[in-house]
Amino acid sequence: MEAEQNDNWSSEAYQNAASFVPKLATKVMQWLDPQKDDVILDIGCGDGVLNVEMARIIAQGSGHVHGIDSSPAMITAAKAAAEWAGVADRCTFEVADATALSCHIDLQMGTFTKAFSNAALHWILRPPRTRASVLRYVRDALAPGGIFAFEMGGLGNVCEVRTALLSAVGRRVGLARAREADPWFFPDEEWVRHVMEVKVGGWKVERAEREWRPTKADKGGVEGWVRLMAKKWFEILPEAEREECIREVVDVLEIVLRQPSGGHSLGYVRLRVLARKL
């Protein structure tokens, strides 16, 4: 999740609108390939579902998982998940801003063998000033030869949703201001290679791919997704106009995203990367 002054996340709302996110992380988890003695840093760990999976593997050896997230609610949920699964001794969690990891000396000691991130960097990297610095912080947290496996929204992700939001919000406050409110950054493979290998340096991108992955809306439907994931778009509107705007966006998307067989499908495009610290 993105670092924010206010905690806009709750585990309950996330499970209602996007419980599919960790369930669809199979491929990036394969790229991470957690082993029993790995020491793993998870950036934007959310409610800890994937950390519990990792911990069940590393419980066979001496490994450890440390998850960070800017949302106190998500960290609370992650700690509870680890306790319930009986792996709390192999998982630690911390409320931390991924854009300010230089303030966390213990995360900059080059002691992690692997780093991981799923569905978080498109929030974290939205401000241009964060992009190189976050990738530099992750590099410095890894031991030489350590890998960083991550998946995020890629170029073209949820383009129907963004179009509906830009149209509805932009008509009320102007297109330029609506663009500023967009909380997401969806890059492509070329951008990742250039920033990691050239601008930041010390990285070798070993694999990078974009995958179009239409994803069926969760039980909260299109409206649940829009209310949670697009919340920042509506915060720039006068409070009296927000519900009307949300309704307009949802009504359009429920037509555009409707599946002939029933339900709705979001146009997800995922960018998946495996990089190694030189």
CSV table of C-alpha atoms in Angstrom, one decimal:
chain,number,residue,atom,x,y,z
A,1,MET,CA,0.0,0.0,0.0
A,2,GLU,CA,1.0,3.6,-0.5
A,3,ALA,CA,2.4,5.6,2.3
A,4,GLU,CA,-0.4,8.0,3.4
A,5,GLN,CA,-1.1,10.3,6.3
A,6,ASN,CA,-4.5,8.8,6.8
A,7,ASP,CA,-5.0,5.0,6.9
A,8,ASN,CA,-7.4,4.4,4.0
A,9,TRP,CA,-7.2,0.7,4.2
A,10,SER,CA,-8.9,-2.0,6.2
A,11,SER,CA,-8.5,-5.8,6.0
A,12,GLU,CA,-12.3,-6.2,5.8
A,13,ALA,CA,-12.8,-3.8,2.9
A,14,TYR,CA,-9.8,-5.3,1.1
A,15,GLN,CA,-11.2,-8.8,1.5
A,16,ASN,CA,-14.6,-7.6,0.1
A,17,ALA,CA,-13.1,-5.8,-2.9
A,18,ALA,CA,-9.8,-7.4,-3.7
A,19,SER,CA,-9.3,-10.7,-2.0
A,20,PHE,CA,-8.1,-12.1,-5.3
A,21,VAL,CA,-4.8,-10.1,-5.1
A,22,PRO,CA,-2.7,-12.6,-3.1
A,23,LYS,CA,-4.5,-15.5,-4.7
A,24,LEU,CA,-3.2,-14.4,-8.1
A,25,ALA,CA,0.4,-14.1,-7.0
A,26,THR,CA,1.4,-17.6,-7.9
A,27,LYS,CA,3.8,-16.7,-10.6
A,28,VAL,CA,5.7,-14.0,-8.8
A,29,MET,CA,5.9,-16.2,-5.8
A,30,GLN,CA,7.5,-18.9,-8.1
A,31,TRP,CA,10.0,-16.2,-9.2
A,32,LEU,CA,10.8,-15.4,-5.6
A,33,ASP,CA,11.2,-19.1,-4.9
A,34,PRO,CA,11.5,-18.8,-1.1
A,35,GLN,CA,13.9,-21.3,0.5
A,36,LYS,CA,14.1,-22.5,4.1
A,37,ASP,CA,17.0,-20.2,5.1
A,38,ASP,CA,16.0,-17.1,3.2
A,39,VAL,CA,15.7,-13.8,5.0
A,40,ILE,CA,12.9,-12.0,3.0
A,41,LEU,CA,11.8,-8.3,3.0
A,42,ASP,CA,8.2,-7.8,1.8
A,43,ILE,CA,7.4,-4.3,0.7
A,44,GLY,CA,3.7,-3.5,1.0
A,45,CYS,CA,2.9,-6.8,2.7
A,46,GLY,CA,-0.8,-5.9,3.2
A,47,ASP,CA,-2.7,-8.3,5.4
A,48,GLY,CA,0.1,-10.9,5.5
A,49,VAL,CA,-1.5,-13.7,3.5
A,50,LEU,CA,1.6,-14.3,1.4
A,51,ASN,CA,3.9,-13.9,4.3
A,52,VAL,CA,2.2,-16.8,6.0
A,53,GLU,CA,2.9,-18.9,2.8
A,54,MET,CA,6.5,-17.9,2.9
A,55,ALA,CA,6.8,-18.6,6.6
A,56,ARG,CA,5.6,-22.2,6.2
A,57,ILE,CA,8.5,-22.8,3.9
A,58,ILE,CA,11.2,-21.1,6.0
A,59,ALA,CA,9.9,-22.7,9.1
A,60,GLN,CA,11.9,-25.8,7.9
A,61,GLY,CA,15.1,-23.9,8.2
A,62,SER,CA,16.5,-20.7,9.8
A,63,GLY,CA,14.8,-18.1,7.6
A,64,HIS,CA,12.7,-15.1,8.5
A,65,VAL,CA,10.2,-12.8,6.8
A,66,HIS,CA,9.9,-9.1,7.6
A,67,GLY,CA,6.8,-7.4,6.2
A,68,ILE,CA,6.4,-3.6,6.0
A,69,ASP,CA,3.3,-1.6,5.1
A,70,SER,CA,2.2,2.0,5.7
A,71,SER,CA,-1.2,0.9,6.8
A,72,PRO,CA,-1.5,0.2,10.6
A,73,ALA,CA,-4.7,-1.7,9.9
A,74,MET,CA,-3.0,-4.0,7.5
A,75,ILE,CA,-0.1,-4.6,9.8
A,76,THR,CA,-2.5,-5.5,12.6
A,77,ALA,CA,-4.2,-8.0,10.3
A,78,ALA,CA,-0.9,-9.4,9.2
A,79,LYS,CA,0.2,-10.0,12.8
A,80,ALA,CA,-3.1,-11.7,13.5
A,81,ALA,CA,-2.8,-13.9,10.4
A,82,ALA,CA,0.7,-15.0,11.5
A,83,GLU,CA,-0.4,-15.8,15.0
A,84,TRP,CA,-3.4,-17.8,13.8
A,85,ALA,CA,-1.2,-19.8,11.4
A,86,GLY,CA,1.3,-20.5,14.1
A,87,VAL,CA,4.2,-18.9,12.3
A,88,ALA,CA,4.5,-15.7,14.3
A,89,ASP,CA,8.0,-16.7,15.3
A,90,ARG,CA,9.1,-16.6,11.7
A,91,CYS,CA,7.3,-13.4,10.7
A,92,THR,CA,7.7,-9.8,11.9
A,93,PHE,CA,5.7,-6.9,10.7
A,94,GLU,CA,6.3,-3.1,10.9
A,95,VAL,CA,4.4,0.0,10.0
A,96,ALA,CA,6.8,1.7,7.7
A,97,ASP,CA,6.8,4.1,4.7
A,98,ALA,CA,8.5,2.4,1.8
A,99,THR,CA,9.5,5.8,0.4
A,100,ALA,CA,11.5,6.6,3.6
A,101,LEU,CA,13.4,3.4,4.2
A,102,SER,CA,16.6,5.3,4.7
A,103,CYS,CA,15.2,6.2,8.1
A,104,HIS,CA,15.2,2.5,9.0
A,105,ILE,CA,18.9,1.6,9.5
A,106,ASP,CA,18.1,-2.0,10.3
A,107,LEU,CA,16.6,-2.3,6.8
A,108,GLN,CA,19.7,-0.9,5.1
A,109,MET,CA,22.3,-3.3,6.4
A,110,GLY,CA,22.4,-5.6,3.3
A,111,THR,CA,21.2,-8.6,5.3
A,112,PHE,CA,18.2,-9.7,3.3
A,113,THR,CA,18.7,-12.5,0.8
A,114,LYS,CA,15.5,-11.7,-1.1
A,115,ALA,CA,13.0,-8.9,-1.4
A,116,PHE,CA,9.4,-9.1,-2.6
A,117,SER,CA,6.5,-6.9,-3.4
A,118,ASN,CA,3.0,-7.8,-4.8
A,119,ALA,CA,0.5,-5.2,-5.9
A,120,ALA,CA,2.0,-2.4,-3.9
A,121,LEU,CA,4.6,-0.6,-6.0
A,122,HIS,CA,2.1,1.0,-8.3
A,123,TRP,CA,0.9,3.0,-5.3
A,124,ILE,CA,4.4,3.5,-3.7
A,125,LEU,CA,6.0,4.8,-6.9
A,126,ARG,CA,3.3,7.2,-7.9
A,127,PRO,CA,5.2,10.3,-6.8
A,128,PRO,CA,8.1,10.7,-9.3
A,129,ARG,CA,10.5,11.6,-6.6
A,130,THR,CA,10.1,8.2,-4.9
A,131,ARG,CA,10.9,6.0,-7.9
A,132,ALA,CA,14.7,5.8,-7.9
A,133,SER,CA,15.0,6.2,-4.2
A,134,VAL,CA,12.7,3.3,-3.3
A,135,LEU,CA,14.6,1.0,-5.7
A,136,ARG,CA,17.9,2.2,-4.2
A,137,TYR,CA,16.6,1.4,-0.7
A,138,VAL,CA,15.6,-2.1,-1.7
A,139,ARG,CA,19.0,-2.7,-3.3
A,140,ASP,CA,20.8,-1.5,-0.2
A,141,ALA,CA,18.7,-3.8,2.0
A,142,LEU,CA,19.8,-6.9,0.0
A,143,ALA,CA,23.0,-8.8,0.4
A,144,PRO,CA,25.2,-9.0,-2.8
A,145,GLY,CA,23.5,-11.4,-5.2
A,146,GLY,CA,20.2,-11.0,-3.5
A,147,ILE,CA,17.0,-11.0,-5.7
A,148,PHE,CA,14.0,-8.7,-5.8
A,149,ALA,CA,10.8,-10.3,-7.2
A,150,PHE,CA,7.9,-8.0,-7.7
A,151,GLU,CA,4.6,-7.7,-9.4
A,152,MET,CA,2.7,-4.4,-9.9
A,153,GLY,CA,0.2,-2.8,-12.3
A,154,GLY,CA,1.8,-2.4,-15.7
A,155,LEU,CA,1.1,0.0,-18.6
A,156,GLY,CA,-2.5,-0.4,-19.6
A,157,ASN,CA,-3.7,-1.6,-16.2
A,158,VAL,CA,-7.4,-1.0,-15.5
A,159,CYS,CA,-7.6,1.4,-18.5
A,160,GLU,CA,-11.4,1.3,-18.5
A,161,VAL,CA,-11.5,2.3,-14.9
A,162,ARG,CA,-9.0,5.2,-15.3
A,163,THR,CA,-10.9,6.5,-18.3
A,164,ALA,CA,-14.2,6.5,-16.4
A,165,LEU,CA,-12.5,8.2,-13.4
A,166,LEU,CA,-10.7,10.8,-15.5
A,167,SER,CA,-13.9,11.6,-17.3
A,168,ALA,CA,-16.2,11.9,-14.3
A,169,VAL,CA,-13.8,13.6,-11.9
A,170,GLY,CA,-12.2,15.7,-14.7
A,171,ARG,CA,-15.6,17.1,-15.7
A,172,ARG,CA,-16.1,18.4,-12.2
A,173,VAL,CA,-12.6,19.8,-11.4
A,174,GLY,CA,-10.8,19.9,-14.7
A,175,LEU,CA,-8.6,17.2,-16.4
A,176,ALA,CA,-5.3,18.5,-15.0
A,177,ARG,CA,-6.5,18.3,-11.4
A,178,ALA,CA,-8.0,14.9,-12.0
A,179,ARG,CA,-4.7,13.6,-13.3
A,180,GLU,CA,-2.9,14.9,-10.2
A,181,ALA,CA,-5.3,12.9,-8.1
A,182,ASP,CA,-4.5,9.6,-9.9
A,183,PRO,CA,-2.8,7.5,-7.2
A,184,TRP,CA,-1.3,4.9,-9.6
A,185,PHE,CA,1.8,4.5,-11.6
A,186,PHE,CA,1.8,1.8,-14.3
A,187,PRO,CA,5.1,1.5,-16.1
A,188,ASP,CA,6.4,-1.0,-18.7
A,189,GLU,CA,9.4,-3.3,-19.0
A,190,GLU,CA,11.7,-0.7,-20.7
A,191,TRP,CA,11.1,1.8,-17.9
A,192,VAL,CA,12.0,-0.8,-15.2
A,193,ARG,CA,15.2,-1.8,-16.9
A,194,HIS,CA,16.3,1.8,-17.5
A,195,VAL,CA,15.6,2.9,-13.9
A,196,MET,CA,17.0,-0.1,-12.2
A,197,GLU,CA,20.1,-0.7,-14.3
A,198,VAL,CA,21.0,2.8,-15.4
A,199,LYS,CA,19.5,5.4,-13.2
A,200,VAL,CA,19.9,3.6,-9.9
A,201,GLY,CA,22.5,1.1,-10.9
A,202,GLY,CA,23.7,-2.0,-9.0
A,203,TRP,CA,20.8,-4.1,-10.4
A,204,LYS,CA,20.6,-6.6,-13.2
A,205,VAL,CA,17.0,-7.2,-14.5
A,206,GLU,CA,17.0,-10.9,-15.3
A,207,ARG,CA,13.3,-11.2,-16.3
A,208,ALA,CA,10.5,-8.7,-17.0
A,209,GLU,CA,7.2,-9.3,-18.5
A,210,ARG,CA,3.7,-7.8,-18.8
A,211,GLU,CA,0.7,-10.0,-18.7
A,212,TRP,CA,-2.9,-9.1,-19.6
A,213,ARG,CA,-4.9,-10.8,-16.8
A,214,PRO,CA,-8.6,-10.0,-16.8
A,215,THR,CA,-9.7,-10.5,-13.3
A,216,LYS,CA,-13.3,-11.1,-12.1
A,217,ALA,CA,-14.6,-8.6,-9.6
A,218,ASP,CA,-14.8,-9.8,-6.0
A,219,LYS,CA,-17.9,-10.1,-3.9
A,220,GLY,CA,-18.0,-6.3,-3.4
A,221,GLY,CA,-18.4,-6.0,-7.2
A,222,VAL,CA,-17.3,-3.0,-9.3
A,223,GLU,CA,-18.6,-0.6,-6.7
A,224,GLY,CA,-16.6,-2.2,-3.8
A,225,TRP,CA,-13.5,-2.0,-5.9
A,226,VAL,CA,-14.1,1.6,-6.9
A,227,ARG,CA,-14.9,2.8,-3.4
A,228,LEU,CA,-11.7,1.2,-2.0
A,229,MET,CA,-9.1,1.4,-4.8
A,230,ALA,CA,-10.2,4.8,-6.3
A,231,LYS,CA,-10.9,6.6,-3.0
A,232,LYS,CA,-8.1,9.1,-3.6
A,233,TRP,CA,-9.8,10.3,-6.8
A,234,PHE,CA,-12.9,11.3,-5.0
A,235,GLU,CA,-11.2,13.1,-2.1
A,236,ILE,CA,-10.5,16.1,-4.3
A,237,LEU,CA,-14.2,16.7,-4.8
A,238,PRO,CA,-16.5,18.6,-2.5
A,239,GLU,CA,-18.0,16.1,-0.1
A,240,ALA,CA,-21.5,16.9,-1.4
A,241,GLU,CA,-20.5,15.8,-5.0
A,242,ARG,CA,-18.7,12.6,-4.1
A,243,GLU,CA,-21.5,10.1,-4.1
A,244,GLU,CA,-22.9,11.4,-7.3
A,245,CYS,CA,-19.5,11.0,-9.0
A,246,ILE,CA,-19.0,7.5,-7.6
A,247,ARG,CA,-22.4,6.5,-8.9
A,248,GLU,CA,-21.6,7.9,-12.3
A,249,VAL,CA,-18.3,6.0,-12.5
A,250,VAL,CA,-19.8,2.7,-11.2
A,251,ASP,CA,-22.8,2.9,-13.6
A,252,VAL,CA,-20.5,3.3,-16.6
A,253,LEU,CA,-18.1,0.5,-15.5
A,254,GLU,CA,-20.9,-2.0,-14.7
A,255,ILE,CA,-21.8,-1.7,-18.4
A,256,VAL,CA,-18.2,-1.7,-19.8
A,257,LEU,CA,-16.9,-4.5,-17.6
A,258,ARG,CA,-19.9,-6.8,-17.7
A,259,GLN,CA,-19.2,-10.4,-18.7
A,260,PRO,CA,-21.7,-12.1,-21.0
A,261,SER,CA,-21.7,-15.1,-18.6
A,262,GLY,CA,-22.4,-12.9,-15.6
A,263,GLY,CA,-20.4,-10.7,-13.2
A,264,HIS,CA,-17.8,-8.2,-14.1
A,265,SER,CA,-14.1,-8.4,-15.2
A,266,LEU,CA,-11.5,-5.8,-14.5
A,267,GLY,CA,-8.9,-5.2,-17.1
A,268,TYR,CA,-5.8,-6.0,-15.1
A,269,VAL,CA,-2.3,-5.8,-16.7
A,270,ARG,CA,0.5,-7.0,-14.4
A,271,LEU,CA,4.2,-6.1,-14.7
A,272,ARG,CA,6.3,-8.9,-13.2
A,273,VAL,CA,10.1,-8.4,-12.6
A,274,LEU,CA,13.0,-10.4,-11.3
A,275,ALA,CA,16.1,-8.4,-10.6
A,276,ARG,CA,19.4,-9.3,-8.9
A,277,LYS,CA,21.7,-7.0,-6.9
A,278,LEU,CA,25.2,-7.0,-8.4
